[in-house]
Amino acid sequence: MSGPQGFMLPKSPGGRASIVPPPPWHYSGDVLTVEYRTDPANVAALLPEDVGLAEEDPGAVALIWADWQSCSGSGAELLDPVRSQYKECFVVVRCTYGGETYSRCVYIWVDKDFALARGWYQGYPKKLGAIWMTRPVTVGRAGPRLAPGGVLGATLAANDRRLADVSLTLTGESETGGFVNALPMLHSRWMPHIDPSHVASLDELVTMRSQDVELGPAWTGTASVRLYDAPAEEMARLEPVEPIAGFWRQVGATFTGGARLG
Amino acid sequence: MSGPQGFMLPKSPGGRASIVPPPPWHYSGDVLTVEYRTDPANVAALLPEDVGLAEEDPGAVALIWADWQSCSGSGAELLDPVRSQYKECFVVVRCTYGGETYSRCVYIWVDKDFALARGWYQGYPKKLGAIWMTRPVTVGRAGPRLAPGGVLGATLAANDRRLADVSLTLTGESETGGFVNALPMLHSRWMPHIDPSHVASLDELVTMRSQDVELGPAWTGTASVRLYDAPAEEMARLEPVEPIAGFWRQVGATFTGGARLG
Amino acid sequence: MSGPQGFMLPKSPGGRASIVPPPPWHYSGDVLTVEYRTDPANVAALLPEDVGLAEEDPGAVALIWADWQSCSGSGAELLDPVRSQYKECFVVVRCTYGGETYSRCVYIWVDKDFALARGWYQGYPKKLGAIWMTRPVTVGRAGPRLAPGGVLGATLAANDRRLADVSLTLTGESETGGFVNALPMLHSRWMPHIDPSHVASLDELVTMRSQDVELGPAWTGTASVRLYDAPAEEMARLEPVEPIAGFWRQVGATFTGGARLG
Amino acid sequence: MSGPQGFMLPKSPGGRASIVPPPPWHYSGDVLTVEYRTDPANVAALLPEDVGLAEEDPGAVALIWADWQSCSGSGAELLDPVRSQYKECFVVVRCTYGGETYSRCVYIWVDKDFALARGWYQGYPKKLGAIWMTRPVTVGRAGPRLAPGGVLGATLAANDRRLADVSLTLTGESETGGFVNALPMLHSRWMPHIDPSHVASLDELVTMRSQDVELGPAWTGTASVRLYDAPAEEMARLEPVEPIAGFWRQVGATFTGGARLG
């Protein structure tokens, strides 16, 4: 007999108890991106050995909020939306490895455990946080329209401390949703040895990219960013020195797996 | 000088600390409604003295989920969306008072304190709960489209117990979003005396209706409902005996105040 | 028949759905108090008309954290502790009214709805917050002992922003748990008219004091306080100018009701 | 240069951003244990290949609630208790491997991310849940005393559904806190390959036991257990067929690491 089943832990007789079902994982949601430049040394300080700064615009940072609905292949979670919806805030930089340029998520916070587990599988270094983003509306006075002059806010907190606030004032439609998070991801997967004096049990570089990407119309605008320090965080070291732009769009995508690079 | 300021408590020197700013309160959001019939005796058991059953369809019940963005007149909360967004699930019946027919909210759960306080002001008998509803999507595979065959779920829990689940399968567009919650509200405002042996300090019937209602296209469909009992709840007494229909639409509205009736 | 029942809303056929059962309300918990002096003008700015500053030490403030287990007369909530346990952080000053000196809670945050509703009934101006306090321990290394040198921390956040941090270093046992919150309470109960252009529907001064108070040994020490400003808060105006002392003790008490004064 | 630092992800320039600091991890808390027997086939269905049922009492299950304060070697988290306190509910069985008998955690829910990450490191298959347990008290009427006749409740929920309720009526002091969770742990550490069609990237059997265990007085009593099924859970398969006993005690312990077995 093959024992209990499950894509991740906990394994159980029917395989239903796993913290997350197996891929494919489908995503549909709203994505707000604020891109800015920091001192490239701040980016370099986040890259592992053998990974270098991007050649062009090496100090570019994307601070991204997303409000997702997600599901596995069966779609069953969609009718029990507590298991389907989550929000996240993440920080992406670019880097080079083996002659290729990649996007790389260096910090990320989510508000559900299934999303956290997917991240640990994919090399997104997820922690829990409280994430909020203004929704554009089409009726009523309680929200901006997707139109020039519309203003969207987004906030991140963890451990009862505010970590980031942004606001984005839309100026018009856009061809793109930003360039920092537009490349295949280069992520580290890492698990220390159960005896902490030994070398890590899992220490990999992996790459992945979304499948079946479906994009709604993109909007761009001007953004302001404030980062706040906290005892168990270092995101505020990525101090903005020059704004690039902000973006908002709806995104659909599917994740089916990645590949190990090193 | 007249002392500390605030629409509600706490009052403070600048009036900023009130649990909610003064009206107008603007709302924009998604509303999912499931209407069904229960034994009219179950509705009658929820009505105060002097308030009677509706003459037509007296056992009609609307179970409503809403995912709101809301703000006060300044709109300041929209850029700090933790103070702007909330979800609610509420139960509405119809009733008669003084020869008029009204809608009446008999149970309601929200997930933010500012929304709870607005309810206690308006006679919505709000408690805290965990509320989730499927979002229709326009890109990707992680959600239904607003189209025939699309299926939406919604759930309610409080005190770590599931209280209600519904699912709504869309069949087509609709002229209406339902009839049970379509009338002016007849609500009770109630505060016991600080000496519980005395008659209540606040015991009013009030009415109110939304202003500047702006409606998106409505969709209708067939719905299923499950209600679960719990130690400190009685919603499950409103047992469904016959489905009516379900609805989904986006709604914008403004609240500026109501009127005392009795 | 007299219609649906309940101490507070929602009223229901069996009276079980009320956001809180009727008094008596019993409390057992840990209480950490930090007392300091602010400019008395900061206290005066929080007092309603006809209420004056205390004659002695008018700028004294108590910042109090409590981790409560509570129940109604039946004790039923104790076996479903999600409905029994809550934490709170509150700010107390002293004041005079009608020739008597009272304690008065000017700001308070709790983390459960039943506690919030009890506050709105009692004139505690409750909002929701995230409240944490170090627990003294008797085994293991993950906590201070109740002994000289033990250090306890406590924090408050609301709307994803840290509002207050304190730390208390114990110096020895104490005869008292502080003097600022030791008098009968003078509270305002307030509900605006449903038509905001009219005078309030409920505008009372009430007093109350705990019954059957049972106190554990008290500890005192030296404390530090940091208050942080936030858009919808004004607690930070109560700026500390001089420390008094800190205290920790376990407290049991019962609330059965109060009396209206004005 | 050695790149960004951290015991777990995310790695950062100063090593402070890791979801959890490195061991040692100290724990002090209250532990409520309910032991019962299920059909041994239900236990066998949870054991991996090469791991067998315990020879004696193979159907014994411990359902354990713990309310912990925890910290790393510096103790810094103790003064910011949002990063120190958490609750957990877990299920332990016994098993044999390589001729030795072990305890094994098959399901576990916690309410903080740092605790979840420690579990993924240690092979505790942690998910997020809502966990509550009655606290014994020494003053006031809002809780049981640690004395014969005292009754304690404990509950578990996840994804807005109640999963387990227990109550424990104390009968007297005890020499032990139970036998099911008293052995060294045998855990699986597991991470699927980034390409799900490949064999797992991390698939280990590890063992660990607490250091410097310090125990408070133990109490025993009679317990009742109710388990509830849910779409993404299988704990309810561990159906009780015979009670053993319940226990309550305070526990202090330190984790410094474990050893790989297979």
mmCIF file of C-alpha atoms in Angstrom, chain A residues 35-36 38 42-54 57-64 89-98 100-109 119 122-126 179-190 202-209 235 238 259 261-262, chain D residues 2-6 8-13:
data_model
loop_
_atom_site.group_PDB
_atom_site.id
_atom_site.type_symbol
_atom_site.label_atom_id
_atom_site.label_comp_id
_atom_site.label_asym_id
_atom_site.label_seq_id
_atom_site.Cartn_x
_atom_site.Cartn_y
_atom_site.Cartn_z
ATOM 1 C CA GLU A 35 7.364 50.627 -9.741
ATOM 2 C CA TYR A 36 10.202 52.769 -8.446
ATOM 3 C CA THR A 38 16.062 52.229 -5.174
ATOM 4 C CA ASN A 42 19.702 47.502 -1.906
ATOM 5 C CA VAL A 43 18.682 45.023 -4.589
ATOM 6 C CA ALA A 44 22.086 43.359 -4.663
ATOM 7 C CA ALA A 45 21.865 42.775 -0.910
ATOM 8 C CA LEU A 46 18.832 40.552 -1.529
ATOM 9 C CA LEU A 47 20.330 38.316 -4.214
ATOM 10 C CA PRO A 48 21.907 34.942 -3.462
ATOM 11 C CA GLU A 49 25.408 34.024 -4.561
ATOM 12 C CA ASP A 50 25.693 33.451 -8.310
ATOM 13 C CA VAL A 51 22.763 35.746 -8.974
ATOM 14 C CA GLY A 52 23.574 39.234 -10.265
ATOM 15 C CA LEU A 53 21.889 42.568 -10.797
ATOM 16 C CA ALA A 54 19.996 43.176 -14.005
ATOM 17 C CA ASP A 57 17.791 49.594 -14.539
ATOM 18 C CA PRO A 58 19.177 47.348 -11.786
ATOM 19 C CA GLY A 59 17.571 49.330 -8.977
ATOM 20 C CA ALA A 60 14.010 48.908 -10.286
ATOM 21 C CA VAL A 61 11.527 47.582 -7.723
ATOM 22 C CA ALA A 62 7.881 46.598 -8.154
ATOM 23 C CA LEU A 63 5.629 46.754 -5.117
ATOM 24 C CA ILE A 64 2.520 44.779 -6.066
ATOM 25 C CA CYS A 89 1.405 42.198 -1.308
ATOM 26 C CA PHE A 90 4.790 41.405 -2.759
ATOM 27 C CA VAL A 91 8.060 42.971 -3.795
ATOM 28 C CA VAL A 92 9.735 42.016 -7.060
ATOM 29 C CA VAL A 93 13.176 42.896 -8.393
ATOM 30 C CA ARG A 94 15.047 41.739 -11.497
ATOM 31 C CA CYS A 95 18.251 39.741 -11.552
ATOM 32 C CA THR A 96 20.509 37.693 -13.828
ATOM 33 C CA TYR A 97 21.481 34.059 -13.583
ATOM 34 C CA GLY A 98 23.225 31.915 -16.157
ATOM 35 C CA GLU A 100 19.345 35.197 -18.427
ATOM 36 C CA THR A 101 17.397 38.009 -16.806
ATOM 37 C CA TYR A 102 14.621 37.064 -14.389
ATOM 38 C CA SER A 103 12.073 38.596 -12.067
ATOM 39 C CA ARG A 104 12.461 37.599 -8.418
ATOM 40 C CA CYS A 105 10.070 37.980 -5.511
ATOM 41 C CA VAL A 106 12.060 39.005 -2.439
ATOM 42 C CA TYR A 107 9.252 39.654 0.087
ATOM 43 C CA ILE A 108 5.598 38.651 0.082
ATOM 44 C CA TRP A 109 2.682 38.605 2.520
ATOM 45 C CA GLY A 119 4.382 30.138 -1.965
ATOM 46 C CA GLN A 122 7.105 27.951 -5.474
ATOM 47 C CA GLY A 123 9.876 29.795 -3.675
ATOM 48 C CA TYR A 124 7.742 32.850 -2.908
ATOM 49 C CA PRO A 125 8.972 33.668 0.647
ATOM 50 C CA LYS A 126 5.492 34.133 2.062
ATOM 51 C CA PHE A 179 8.238 45.608 -16.567
ATOM 52 C CA VAL A 180 9.769 44.496 -13.266
ATOM 53 C CA ASN A 181 7.466 41.510 -12.718
ATOM 54 C CA ALA A 182 7.184 40.626 -16.409
ATOM 55 C CA LEU A 183 9.977 38.032 -16.723
ATOM 56 C CA PRO A 184 10.114 34.381 -15.701
ATOM 57 C CA MET A 185 10.673 34.130 -11.950
ATOM 58 C CA LEU A 186 13.954 33.032 -10.399
ATOM 59 C CA HIS A 187 13.185 31.769 -6.911
ATOM 60 C CA SER A 188 15.010 30.014 -4.097
ATOM 61 C CA ARG A 189 13.434 27.052 -2.351
ATOM 62 C CA TRP A 190 14.974 26.499 1.052
ATOM 63 C CA LEU A 202 16.509 21.867 0.399
ATOM 64 C CA ASP A 203 18.456 24.610 -1.369
ATOM 65 C CA GLU A 204 17.385 25.080 -4.969
ATOM 66 C CA LEU A 205 17.040 27.725 -7.616
ATOM 67 C CA VAL A 206 13.862 27.258 -9.610
ATOM 68 C CA THR A 207 12.123 29.093 -12.388
ATOM 69 C CA MET A 208 8.489 29.294 -13.361
ATOM 70 C CA ARG A 209 6.143 31.330 -15.441
ATOM 71 C CA MET A 235 11.465 45.782 3.312
ATOM 72 C CA LEU A 238 14.326 49.225 -0.334
ATOM 73 C CA ALA A 259 11.772 23.792 -13.446
ATOM 74 C CA LEU A 261 17.823 25.448 -12.379
ATOM 75 C CA GLY A 262 20.420 24.894 -9.674
ATOM 76 C CA SER D 2 27.560 35.232 1.433
ATOM 77 C CA GLY D 3 24.318 36.854 0.356
ATOM 78 C CA PRO D 4 21.179 37.541 2.353
ATOM 79 C CA GLN D 5 20.699 35.773 5.667
ATOM 80 C CA GLY D 6 17.927 33.994 7.510
ATOM 81 C CA MET D 8 14.086 30.338 6.803
ATOM 82 C CA LEU D 9 12.719 32.494 3.999
ATOM 83 C CA PRO D 10 12.619 35.361 3.290
ATOM 84 C CA LYS D 11 16.363 35.917 3.466
ATOM 85 C CA SER D 12 17.341 39.547 3.974
ATOM 86 C CA PRO D 13 20.486 41.620 4.409
#
